[in-house]
PDB file of C-alpha atoms and ligand atoms in Angstrom:
ATOM      1  CA  MET A   1       0.129  -0.066  -0.133  1.00 73.00           C
ATOM      2  CA  SER A   2       1.522   3.282  -1.008  1.00 91.00           C
ATOM      3  CA  SER A   3       1.670   5.988   1.624  1.00 97.00           C
ATOM      4  CA  VAL A   4       2.799   9.495   2.032  1.00 98.00           C
ATOM      5  CA  THR A   5       6.288   9.946   3.744  1.00 98.00           C
ATOM      6  CA  GLU A   6       6.205  13.347   4.774  1.00 98.00           C
ATOM      7  CA  LEU A   7       4.859  16.917   4.612  1.00 98.00           C
ATOM      8  CA  GLY A   8       7.296  18.216   2.232  1.00 98.00           C
ATOM      9  CA  TYR A   9       6.568  21.669   1.173  1.00 98.00           C
ATOM     10  CA  LEU A  10       3.962  24.401   1.581  1.00 98.00           C
ATOM     11  CA  GLY A  11       2.803  27.039  -0.711  1.00 98.00           C
ATOM     12  CA  MET A  12       1.593  30.560   1.115  1.00 98.00           C
ATOM     13  CA  SER A  13      -0.448  33.409  -0.433  1.00 98.00           C
ATOM     14  CA  VAL A  14       1.106  36.701   1.166  1.00 98.00           C
ATOM     15  CA  THR A  15       0.135  40.094   0.638  1.00 98.00           C
ATOM     16  CA  ASP A  16       3.297  41.681   1.977  1.00 98.00           C
ATOM     17  CA  LEU A  17       6.415  39.790   0.420  1.00 98.00           C
ATOM     18  CA  ASP A  18       8.715  42.157   2.293  1.00 97.00           C
ATOM     19  CA  ALA A  19       7.313  41.840   5.539  1.00 98.00           C
ATOM     20  CA  TRP A  20       7.818  38.071   5.145  1.00 98.00           C
ATOM     21  CA  ARG A  21      11.333  38.266   3.912  1.00 98.00           C
ATOM     22  CA  ALA A  22      12.166  40.137   7.138  1.00 98.00           C
ATOM     23  CA  TYR A  23      10.187  37.579   9.512  1.00 98.00           C
ATOM     24  CA  ALA A  24      11.107  34.472   8.058  1.00 98.00           C
ATOM     25  CA  ALA A  25      15.068  35.326   7.897  1.00 98.00           C
ATOM     26  CA  GLU A  26      15.436  37.775  11.147  1.00 98.00           C
ATOM     27  CA  VAL A  27      12.746  36.132  13.315  1.00 98.00           C
ATOM     28  CA  ALA A  28      12.649  32.473  12.348  1.00 98.00           C
ATOM     29  CA  GLY A  29      16.110  32.090  10.867  1.00 98.00           C
ATOM     30  CA  MET A  30      15.239  30.533   7.384  1.00 98.00           C
ATOM     31  CA  GLU A  31      17.264  31.139   4.268  1.00 98.00           C
ATOM     32  CA  VAL A  32      15.447  33.405   1.971  1.00 98.00           C
ATOM     33  CA  VAL A  33      16.003  32.659  -1.889  1.00 98.00           C
ATOM     34  CA  ASP A  34      14.986  35.148  -4.590  1.00 98.00           C
ATOM     35  CA  GLU A  35      15.470  33.801  -7.983  1.00 97.00           C
ATOM     36  CA  GLY A  36      14.181  37.126  -9.628  1.00 97.00           C
ATOM     37  CA  GLU A  37      10.942  35.763 -10.471  1.00 96.00           C
ATOM     38  CA  GLY A  38       9.058  38.704  -8.976  1.00 93.00           C
ATOM     39  CA  ASP A  39       5.937  37.397  -7.606  1.00 97.00           C
ATOM     40  CA  ARG A  40       7.453  34.900  -5.416  1.00 98.00           C
ATOM     41  CA  ILE A  41      10.560  34.085  -2.969  1.00 98.00           C
ATOM     42  CA  TYR A  42      11.430  30.762  -1.394  1.00 98.00           C
ATOM     43  CA  LEU A  43      12.280  29.700   2.167  1.00 98.00           C
ATOM     44  CA  ARG A  44      15.012  27.141   2.618  1.00 98.00           C
ATOM     45  CA  MET A  45      15.272  25.035   5.830  1.00 98.00           C
ATOM     46  CA  ASP A  46      17.677  22.450   4.805  1.00 98.00           C
ATOM     47  CA  LEU A  47      19.237  21.458   1.775  1.00 98.00           C
ATOM     48  CA  TRP A  48      16.067  21.217  -0.501  1.00 98.00           C
ATOM     49  CA  HIS A  49      15.806  24.061  -3.210  1.00 98.00           C
ATOM     50  CA  HIS A  50      12.888  25.320  -0.683  1.00 98.00           C
ATOM     51  CA  ARG A  51      10.517  24.119   1.866  1.00 98.00           C
ATOM     52  CA  ILE A  52       8.223  26.981   1.555  1.00 98.00           C
ATOM     53  CA  ALA A  53       7.120  29.247  -1.278  1.00 98.00           C
ATOM     54  CA  LEU A  54       5.728  32.796  -0.509  1.00 98.00           C
ATOM     55  CA  ILE A  55       3.829  33.836  -3.456  1.00 98.00           C
ATOM     56  CA  LYS A  56       2.385  37.606  -3.781  1.00 98.00           C
ATOM     57  CA  GLY A  57      -1.177  37.362  -3.704  1.00 97.00           C
ATOM     58  CA  ASP A  58      -4.283  39.177  -2.435  1.00 95.00           C
ATOM     59  CA  THR A  59      -5.023  36.699   0.458  1.00 97.00           C
ATOM     60  CA  ASP A  60      -2.690  35.839   3.352  1.00 98.00           C
ATOM     61  CA  ASP A  61      -3.394  31.977   3.618  1.00 98.00           C
ATOM     62  CA  LEU A  62      -2.074  28.684   2.688  1.00 98.00           C
ATOM     63  CA  ALA A  63      -1.928  28.226  -1.180  1.00 98.00           C
ATOM     64  CA  TYR A  64      -1.303  24.523  -1.171  1.00 98.00           C
ATOM     65  CA  MET A  65       0.338  21.901   0.767  1.00 98.00           C
ATOM     66  CA  GLY A  66       2.636  18.993  -0.594  1.00 98.00           C
ATOM     67  CA  TRP A  67       2.810  15.492   0.619  1.00 98.00           C
ATOM     68  CA  ARG A  68       5.941  13.314  -0.636  1.00 98.00           C
ATOM     69  CA  LEU A  69       5.776   9.918  -2.392  1.00 98.00           C
ATOM     70  CA  GLY A  70       9.063   7.978  -2.318  1.00 97.00           C
ATOM     71  CA  ASP A  71       9.310   7.387  -5.829  1.00 98.00           C
ATOM     72  CA  PRO A  72       7.200   7.285  -9.250  1.00 98.00           C
ATOM     73  CA  THR A  73       5.787   3.517  -8.662  1.00 98.00           C
ATOM     74  CA  GLU A  74       4.436   4.807  -5.212  1.00 98.00           C
ATOM     75  CA  PHE A  75       3.120   8.097  -6.579  1.00 98.00           C
ATOM     76  CA  GLU A  76       1.309   6.357  -9.400  1.00 98.00           C
ATOM     77  CA  ALA A  77      -0.146   3.766  -6.765  1.00 98.00           C
ATOM     78  CA  MET A  78      -1.467   6.744  -4.864  1.00 98.00           C
ATOM     79  CA  VAL A  79      -2.958   8.561  -7.737  1.00 98.00           C
ATOM     80  CA  GLU A  80      -4.793   5.244  -8.387  1.00 98.00           C
ATOM     81  CA  LYS A  81      -5.923   4.595  -5.032  1.00 98.00           C
ATOM     82  CA  LEU A  82      -7.188   8.263  -4.743  1.00 98.00           C
ATOM     83  CA  THR A  83      -8.902   7.900  -7.946  1.00 98.00           C
ATOM     84  CA  ASN A  84     -10.520   4.403  -6.999  1.00 98.00           C
ATOM     85  CA  ALA A  85     -11.851   5.871  -3.939  1.00 97.00           C
ATOM     86  CA  GLY A  86     -13.653   8.565  -6.034  1.00 97.00           C
ATOM     87  CA  VAL A  87     -11.300  11.516  -5.020  1.00 98.00           C
ATOM     88  CA  ALA A  88     -10.464  13.922  -8.207  1.00 98.00           C
ATOM     89  CA  VAL A  89      -6.951  13.967  -8.803  1.00 98.00           C
ATOM     90  CA  THR A  90      -5.249  15.834 -11.802  1.00 98.00           C
ATOM     91  CA  VAL A  91      -1.720  14.759 -12.702  1.00 98.00           C
ATOM     92  CA  ALA A  92       0.200  18.043 -13.211  1.00 98.00           C
ATOM     93  CA  SER A  93       2.075  19.002 -16.553  1.00 98.00           C
ATOM     94  CA  ASP A  94       5.696  18.896 -16.623  1.00 98.00           C
ATOM     95  CA  ALA A  95       5.784  22.641 -16.378  1.00 98.00           C
ATOM     96  CA  GLU A  96       3.875  22.635 -13.213  1.00 98.00           C
ATOM     97  CA  ALA A  97       6.060  19.954 -11.606  1.00 98.00           C
ATOM     98  CA  ARG A  98       9.168  22.282 -12.561  1.00 98.00           C
ATOM     99  CA  GLU A  99       7.385  25.202 -10.962  1.00 98.00           C
ATOM    100  CA  ARG A 100       7.460  23.130  -7.605  1.00 98.00           C
ATOM    101  CA  ARG A 101      10.851  21.832  -8.291  1.00 98.00           C
ATOM    102  CA  VAL A 102       9.861  18.270  -8.327  1.00 98.00           C
ATOM    103  CA  LEU A 103       9.889  15.383 -10.928  1.00 98.00           C
ATOM    104  CA  GLY A 104       6.173  14.450 -10.651  1.00 98.00           C
ATOM    105  CA  LEU A 105       3.178  16.311  -9.247  1.00 98.00           C
ATOM    106  CA  ALA A 106      -0.491  15.902  -8.828  1.00 98.00           C
ATOM    107  CA  LYS A 107      -3.250  18.242  -7.511  1.00 98.00           C
ATOM    108  CA  LEU A 108      -6.243  17.428  -5.306  1.00 98.00           C
ATOM    109  CA  THR A 109      -8.512  18.998  -2.900  1.00 98.00           C
ATOM    110  CA  ASP A 110      -9.054  17.707   0.932  1.00 98.00           C
ATOM    111  CA  PRO A 111     -12.440  17.654   2.361  1.00 97.00           C
ATOM    112  CA  GLY A 112     -11.855  20.942   3.924  1.00 97.00           C
ATOM    113  CA  GLY A 113     -11.065  22.641   0.503  1.00 97.00           C
ATOM    114  CA  ASN A 114      -7.560  22.955   1.154  1.00 98.00           C
ATOM    115  CA  PRO A 115      -5.503  22.727  -2.082  1.00 98.00           C
ATOM    116  CA  THR A 116      -3.185  19.515  -1.536  1.00 98.00           C
ATOM    117  CA  GLU A 117      -0.615  18.005  -3.763  1.00 98.00           C
ATOM    118  CA  ILE A 118       1.217  14.728  -4.060  1.00 98.00           C
ATOM    119  CA  PHE A 119       4.654  14.787  -5.314  1.00 98.00           C
ATOM    120  CA  PHE A 120       7.838  12.592  -5.650  1.00 98.00           C
ATOM    121  CA  GLY A 121      11.357  13.756  -6.326  1.00 98.00           C
ATOM    122  CA  PRO A 122      12.045  17.069  -4.854  1.00 98.00           C
ATOM    123  CA  GLN A 123      15.069  19.092  -6.007  1.00 98.00           C
ATOM    124  CA  VAL A 124      17.773  19.029  -3.254  1.00 98.00           C
ATOM    125  CA  ASP A 125      20.555  21.404  -3.695  1.00 98.00           C
ATOM    126  CA  ALA A 126      23.237  19.104  -2.026  1.00 98.00           C
ATOM    127  CA  HIS A 127      25.859  21.658  -3.387  1.00 98.00           C
ATOM    128  CA  LYS A 128      24.349  24.385  -1.356  1.00 98.00           C
ATOM    129  CA  PRO A 129      24.896  24.562   2.461  1.00 98.00           C
ATOM    130  CA  PHE A 130      21.810  25.928   4.203  1.00 98.00           C
ATOM    131  CA  HIS A 131      22.751  29.268   5.195  1.00 98.00           C
ATOM    132  CA  PRO A 132      20.262  30.528   8.104  1.00 98.00           C
ATOM    133  CA  GLY A 133      18.730  34.012   7.745  1.00 98.00           C
ATOM    134  CA  ARG A 134      20.081  35.096  11.106  1.00 98.00           C
ATOM    135  CA  PRO A 135      22.695  33.485  13.134  1.00 98.00           C
ATOM    136  CA  MET A 136      21.509  29.963  14.593  1.00 98.00           C
ATOM    137  CA  PHE A 137      23.036  27.363  17.162  1.00 98.00           C
ATOM    138  CA  GLY A 138      21.932  24.445  15.072  1.00 98.00           C
ATOM    139  CA  LYS A 139      19.312  23.532  12.355  1.00 98.00           C
ATOM    140  CA  PHE A 140      15.686  22.968  11.696  1.00 98.00           C
ATOM    141  CA  VAL A 141      14.541  19.465  12.173  1.00 98.00           C
ATOM    142  CA  THR A 142      13.423  18.071   8.949  1.00 98.00           C
ATOM    143  CA  GLY A 143      14.795  15.125   7.075  1.00 96.00           C
ATOM    144  CA  SER A 144      12.407  12.045   7.056  1.00 96.00           C
ATOM    145  CA  GLU A 145      10.098  14.246   9.230  1.00 98.00           C
ATOM    146  CA  GLY A 146       9.282  16.755   6.887  1.00 98.00           C
ATOM    147  CA  ILE A 147       8.582  20.390   7.410  1.00 98.00           C
ATOM    148  CA  GLY A 148       6.839  20.347  10.598  1.00 98.00           C
ATOM    149  CA  HIS A 149       2.970  20.159  11.032  1.00 98.00           C
ATOM    150  CA  CYS A 150      -0.169  22.322  10.104  1.00 98.00           C
ATOM    151  CA  ILE A 151      -3.591  22.754  11.790  1.00 97.00           C
ATOM    152  CA  LEU A 152      -5.986  22.983   9.128  1.00 98.00           C
ATOM    153  CA  ARG A 153      -9.606  24.085   8.613  1.00 97.00           C
ATOM    154  CA  GLN A 154     -12.111  21.094   8.347  1.00 97.00           C
ATOM    155  CA  ASP A 155     -15.703  21.318   8.819  1.00 95.00           C
ATOM    156  CA  ASP A 156     -16.268  17.599   8.551  1.00 96.00           C
ATOM    157  CA  VAL A 157     -13.560  15.986  10.853  1.00 96.00           C
ATOM    158  CA  GLU A 158     -14.599  12.395   9.865  1.00 96.00           C
ATOM    159  CA  ALA A 159     -14.399  13.000   6.162  1.00 97.00           C
ATOM    160  CA  ALA A 160     -10.974  14.607   6.846  1.00 98.00           C
ATOM    161  CA  ALA A 161      -9.647  11.610   8.854  1.00 98.00           C
ATOM    162  CA  ALA A 162     -10.836   9.347   6.004  1.00 98.00           C
ATOM    163  CA  PHE A 163      -9.126  11.177   3.275  1.00 98.00           C
ATOM    164  CA  TYR A 164      -5.727  11.370   5.367  1.00 98.00           C
ATOM    165  CA  ARG A 165      -6.087   7.875   6.053  1.00 98.00           C
ATOM    166  CA  LEU A 166      -6.195   7.291   2.359  1.00 98.00           C
ATOM    167  CA  LEU A 167      -2.901   9.281   1.880  1.00 98.00           C
ATOM    168  CA  GLY A 168      -1.409   6.815   4.532  1.00 98.00           C
ATOM    169  CA  LEU A 169      -1.703   9.054   7.517  1.00 98.00           C
ATOM    170  CA  ARG A 170      -2.510   7.315  10.972  1.00 97.00           C
ATOM    171  CA  GLY A 171      -3.988   8.953  14.427  1.00 96.00           C
ATOM    172  CA  SER A 172      -7.103  10.006  15.940  1.00 95.00           C
ATOM    173  CA  VAL A 173      -8.240  12.381  18.849  1.00 96.00           C
ATOM    174  CA  GLU A 174      -5.422  13.197  21.168  1.00 97.00           C
ATOM    175  CA  TYR A 175      -7.109  16.022  23.400  1.00 96.00           C
ATOM    176  CA  GLN A 176     -10.306  16.346  25.264  1.00 95.00           C
ATOM    177  CA  LEU A 177     -10.402  20.152  26.025  1.00 93.00           C
ATOM    178  CA  HIS A 178     -13.168  21.339  28.479  1.00 89.00           C
ATOM    179  CA  LEU A 179     -14.138  25.003  27.070  1.00 87.00           C
ATOM    180  CA  PRO A 180     -15.258  27.746  28.955  1.00 85.00           C
ATOM    181  CA  ASN A 181     -18.641  27.458  27.180  1.00 88.00           C
ATOM    182  CA  GLY A 182     -19.169  23.767  28.292  1.00 89.00           C
ATOM    183  CA  MET A 183     -18.220  21.970  25.103  1.00 89.00           C
ATOM    184  CA  VAL A 184     -15.503  19.618  24.690  1.00 92.00           C
ATOM    185  CA  ALA A 185     -12.749  20.161  21.860  1.00 91.00           C
ATOM    186  CA  MET A 186     -11.468  17.005  20.486  1.00 94.00           C
ATOM    187  CA  PRO A 187      -8.728  17.851  18.149  1.00 95.00           C
ATOM    188  CA  TYR A 188      -7.596  15.262  15.736  1.00 97.00           C
ATOM    189  CA  PHE A 189      -3.792  14.575  14.962  1.00 98.00           C
ATOM    190  CA  MET A 190      -2.242  12.277  12.415  1.00 98.00           C
ATOM    191  CA  HIS A 191       1.363  11.208  11.418  1.00 98.00           C
ATOM    192  CA  CYS A 192       3.182   9.678   8.612  1.00 98.00           C
ATOM    193  CA  ASN A 193       6.660   9.186   9.742  1.00 98.00           C
ATOM    194  CA  GLU A 194       8.460   9.629  13.162  1.00 97.00           C
ATOM    195  CA  ARG A 195       7.210  13.328  13.498  1.00 98.00           C
ATOM    196  CA  GLN A 196       4.529  13.045  16.107  1.00 97.00           C
ATOM    197  CA  HIS A 197       1.911  14.775  13.981  1.00 98.00           C
ATOM    198  CA  SER A 198       2.295  16.302  10.375  1.00 98.00           C
ATOM    199  CA  VAL A 199      -1.729  17.546  10.247  1.00 98.00           C
ATOM    200  CA  ALA A 200      -4.317  18.280  12.785  1.00 98.00           C
ATOM    201  CA  PHE A 201      -7.645  19.509  12.638  1.00 97.00           C
ATOM    202  CA  GLY A 202     -11.152  19.685  14.517  1.00 93.00           C
ATOM    203  CA  LEU A 203     -10.463  23.009  16.234  1.00 87.00           C
ATOM    204  CA  GLY A 204     -13.778  24.468  15.181  1.00 86.00           C
ATOM    205  CA  PRO A 205     -14.630  27.017  12.563  1.00 89.00           C
ATOM    206  CA  MET A 206     -11.661  28.927  11.242  1.00 92.00           C
ATOM    207  CA  GLU A 207     -11.642  32.155   8.800  1.00 94.00           C
ATOM    208  CA  LYS A 208      -8.630  30.811   7.144  1.00 97.00           C
ATOM    209  CA  ARG A 209      -7.455  27.253   5.834  1.00 98.00           C
ATOM    210  CA  ILE A 210      -4.601  27.088   8.251  1.00 98.00           C
ATOM    211  CA  ASN A 211      -4.231  27.885  11.975  1.00 97.00           C
ATOM    212  CA  HIS A 212      -0.546  27.289  12.232  1.00 98.00           C
ATOM    213  CA  LEU A 213       2.600  25.827  10.943  1.00 98.00           C
ATOM    214  CA  MET A 214       4.746  24.275  13.381  1.00 98.00           C
ATOM    215  CA  PHE A 215       8.656  23.868  12.811  1.00 98.00           C
ATOM    216  CA  GLU A 216      11.228  22.592  15.074  1.00 98.00           C
ATOM    217  CA  TYR A 217      14.909  23.704  16.062  1.00 98.00           C
ATOM    218  CA  THR A 218      17.251  20.959  16.902  1.00 98.00           C
ATOM    219  CA  GLU A 219      18.893  23.177  19.500  1.00 98.00           C
ATOM    220  CA  LEU A 220      17.037  24.593  22.570  1.00 98.00           C
ATOM    221  CA  ASP A 221      19.026  27.914  22.270  1.00 98.00           C
ATOM    222  CA  ASP A 222      17.479  28.752  18.898  1.00 98.00           C
ATOM    223  CA  LEU A 223      14.267  28.426  20.385  1.00 98.00           C
ATOM    224  CA  GLY A 224      15.111  30.756  23.154  1.00 98.00           C
ATOM    225  CA  LEU A 225      16.762  33.006  20.682  1.00 98.00           C
ATOM    226  CA  ALA A 226      13.466  33.239  18.453  1.00 98.00           C
ATOM    227  CA  HIS A 227      11.580  33.739  21.738  1.00 98.00           C
ATOM    228  CA  ASP A 228      13.712  36.835  22.580  1.00 98.00           C
ATOM    229  CA  ILE A 229      13.476  38.248  19.003  1.00 98.00           C
ATOM    230  CA  VAL A 230       9.714  37.872  19.148  1.00 98.00           C
ATOM    231  CA  ARG A 231       9.437  39.677  22.170  1.00 98.00           C
ATOM    232  CA  GLU A 232      11.982  42.377  21.285  1.00 98.00           C
ATOM    233  CA  ARG A 233       9.842  43.147  18.025  1.00 98.00           C
ATOM    234  CA  GLN A 234       6.603  42.938  20.213  1.00 98.00           C
ATOM    235  CA  ILE A 235       5.017  40.328  17.918  1.00 98.00           C
ATOM    236  CA  ASP A 236       1.691  39.005  19.154  1.00 98.00           C
ATOM    237  CA  VAL A 237       2.121  35.702  20.826  1.00 98.00           C
ATOM    238  CA  ALA A 238      -0.974  33.832  21.069  1.00 98.00           C
ATOM    239  CA  LEU A 239       0.182  31.074  23.043  1.00 98.00           C
ATOM    240  CA  GLN A 240       3.258  31.583  25.553  1.00 98.00           C
ATOM    241  CA  LEU A 241       5.988  29.088  25.888  1.00 98.00           C
ATOM    242  CA  GLY A 242       4.621  25.602  27.155  1.00 98.00           C
ATOM    243  CA  LYS A 243       4.667  21.978  26.633  1.00 98.00           C
ATOM    244  CA  HIS A 244       2.470  19.987  24.866  1.00 98.00           C
ATOM    245  CA  ALA A 245       1.334  16.580  26.106  1.00 97.00           C
ATOM    246  CA  ASN A 246       1.075  14.761  22.998  1.00 97.00           C
ATOM    247  CA  ASP A 247       4.520  15.793  21.143  1.00 97.00           C
ATOM    248  CA  LEU A 248       6.229  16.808  24.241  1.00 98.00           C
ATOM    249  CA  ALA A 249       7.566  19.765  22.301  1.00 98.00           C
ATOM    250  CA  LEU A 250       8.447  22.749  24.132  1.00 98.00           C
ATOM    251  CA  THR A 251       6.682  25.698  21.874  1.00 98.00           C
ATOM    252  CA  PHE A 252       5.252  29.210  21.674  1.00 98.00           C
ATOM    253  CA  TYR A 253       2.767  30.423  19.037  1.00 98.00           C
ATOM    254  CA  CYS A 254       3.228  34.046  17.503  1.00 98.00           C
ATOM    255  CA  ALA A 255       1.612  35.891  14.777  1.00 98.00           C
ATOM    256  CA  ASN A 256       3.137  35.774  11.205  1.00 98.00           C
ATOM    257  CA  PRO A 257       2.966  38.829   8.712  1.00 98.00           C
ATOM    258  CA  SER A 258      -0.271  37.219   7.263  1.00 98.00           C
ATOM    259  CA  GLY A 259      -2.144  37.317  10.620  1.00 98.00           C
ATOM    260  CA  TRP A 260      -2.230  33.583  11.287  1.00 98.00           C
ATOM    261  CA  LEU A 261       0.334  31.541  13.598  1.00 98.00           C
ATOM    262  CA  TRP A 262       3.636  30.169  13.422  1.00 98.00           C
ATOM    263  CA  GLU A 263       4.481  27.615  16.266  1.00 98.00           C
ATOM    264  CA  PHE A 264       8.293  27.793  16.881  1.00 98.00           C
ATOM    265  CA  GLY A 265       9.309  24.422  18.833  1.00 98.00           C
ATOM    266  CA  TRP A 266      11.965  22.272  20.125  1.00 98.00           C
ATOM    267  CA  GLY A 267      12.306  18.945  21.727  1.00 98.00           C
ATOM    268  CA  ALA A 268       9.303  16.833  20.195  1.00 98.00           C
ATOM    269  CA  ARG A 269       9.226  13.310  20.871  1.00 97.00           C
ATOM    270  CA  LYS A 270       8.662  10.583  18.091  1.00 96.00           C
ATOM    271  CA  ALA A 271       5.351   9.505  17.205  1.00 96.00           C
ATOM    272  CA  PRO A 272       4.275   6.447  19.532  1.00 93.00           C
ATOM    273  CA  ALA A 273       2.802   3.459  18.083  1.00 91.00           C
ATOM    274  CA  GLN A 274      -0.222   3.454  19.848  1.00 93.00           C
ATOM    275  CA  GLN A 275      -2.979   5.925  20.618  1.00 92.00           C
ATOM    276  CA  GLU A 276      -3.478   7.954  24.113  1.00 94.00           C
ATOM    277  CA  PHE A 277      -5.462  11.147  24.965  1.00 96.00           C
ATOM    278  CA  TYR A 278      -4.720  14.147  27.317  1.00 97.00           C
ATOM    279  CA  THR A 279      -6.753  16.632  29.027  1.00 96.00           C
ATOM    280  CA  ARG A 280      -4.219  19.266  29.210  1.00 96.00           C
ATOM    281  CA  ASP A 281      -0.722  20.264  28.531  1.00 97.00           C
ATOM    282  CA  ILE A 282       2.164  19.516  30.704  1.00 98.00           C
ATOM    283  CA  PHE A 283       2.980  23.224  31.534  1.00 98.00           C
ATOM    284  CA  GLY A 284       2.545  26.858  30.052  1.00 98.00           C
ATOM    285  CA  HIS A 285       0.927  27.456  26.530  1.00 97.00           C
ATOM    286  CA  GLY A 286      -1.002  30.333  28.184  1.00 97.00           C
ATOM    287  CA  ASN A 287      -3.248  32.454  26.268  1.00 96.00           C
ATOM    288  CA  GLU A 288      -2.176  35.940  25.631  1.00 98.00           C
ATOM    289  CA  ALA A 289      -3.090  37.704  22.205  1.00 97.00           C
ATOM    290  CA  GLN A 290      -6.625  36.828  21.273  1.00 96.00           C
ATOM    291  CA  GLY A 291      -8.211  36.182  17.763  1.00 95.00           C
ATOM    292  CA  TYR A 292      -5.962  34.029  16.276  1.00 96.00           C
ATOM    293  CA  GLY A 293      -8.136  30.693  16.671  1.00 93.00           C
ATOM    294  CA  MET A 294      -5.822  29.470  19.725  1.00 92.00           C
ATOM    295  CA  ASP A 295      -8.161  31.096  22.529  1.00 90.00           C
ATOM    296  CA  ILE A 296      -8.468  27.608  24.209  1.00 88.00           C
ATOM    297  CA  PRO A 297      -7.303  26.466  27.523  1.00 88.00           C
ATOM    298  CA  LEU A 298      -4.579  24.094  27.440  1.00 92.00           C
ATOM    299  CA  GLN A 299      -3.998  24.194  31.206  1.00 84.00           C
TER     300      GLN A 299
HETATM  301 FE1  FE2 B 301       0.994  22.658  16.702  1.00 72.54          FE
END
């Protein structure tokens, strides 16, 4: 059975490329690559040509997410599996694959309406060492664990879970959070490699397709440095430093120039083989700036 191996890349539609250029490099430490295309810049996190494409647009939201398959055989098997399950999949042209810097590409939509892609063969610039946008003690955690994780808008959680299971992800509800209004939020987390989760959903109605992207540093000091820079620049922090009960990552959530959240993290554990659920986080993650879709009690 063919299965995706990682969340490989993201495209983001952004209204202010210059603000993003500064934020990605100076706050997060990513390497900005500008190839003179005019409407887009790229963010490197490792040796890949890019992990994130920032495309000038009139919305500030997720443009697409790319899930990797190991090789053309697995890619074709996934296209067939999705098609047989009634999912509309369009195998992209060579030009479209080149635009993504991959060898093969297909486009589809997840049940939440989020533009989704499957691909194989990313361009890896092995000759070009990763050069962080600001001094860093270590690197980003990528490799076989992919870029990080995203929380997506899904109005039908069961349909979303069935779709991502078809892609080959595993997982289920990992929290039952008692909300002040008496409701219980039960967010759903799914993984496809050692990263504890690559996608999650079930946070209720959302304005944007994406609530946050989480990425992870190899060194705790890089998380601390990022936190200092965020505080110095008085960037909105939606969730203060804290440790999640599911992935055990020390993280904080702050606003990006598109008005949604980036979760900066360190120290996540690997995906366990069996399911558990939690009723709160271990410590921290106190709510601070409101209105970013994370006004939920985690402690
Ligand atoms: Fe997260």
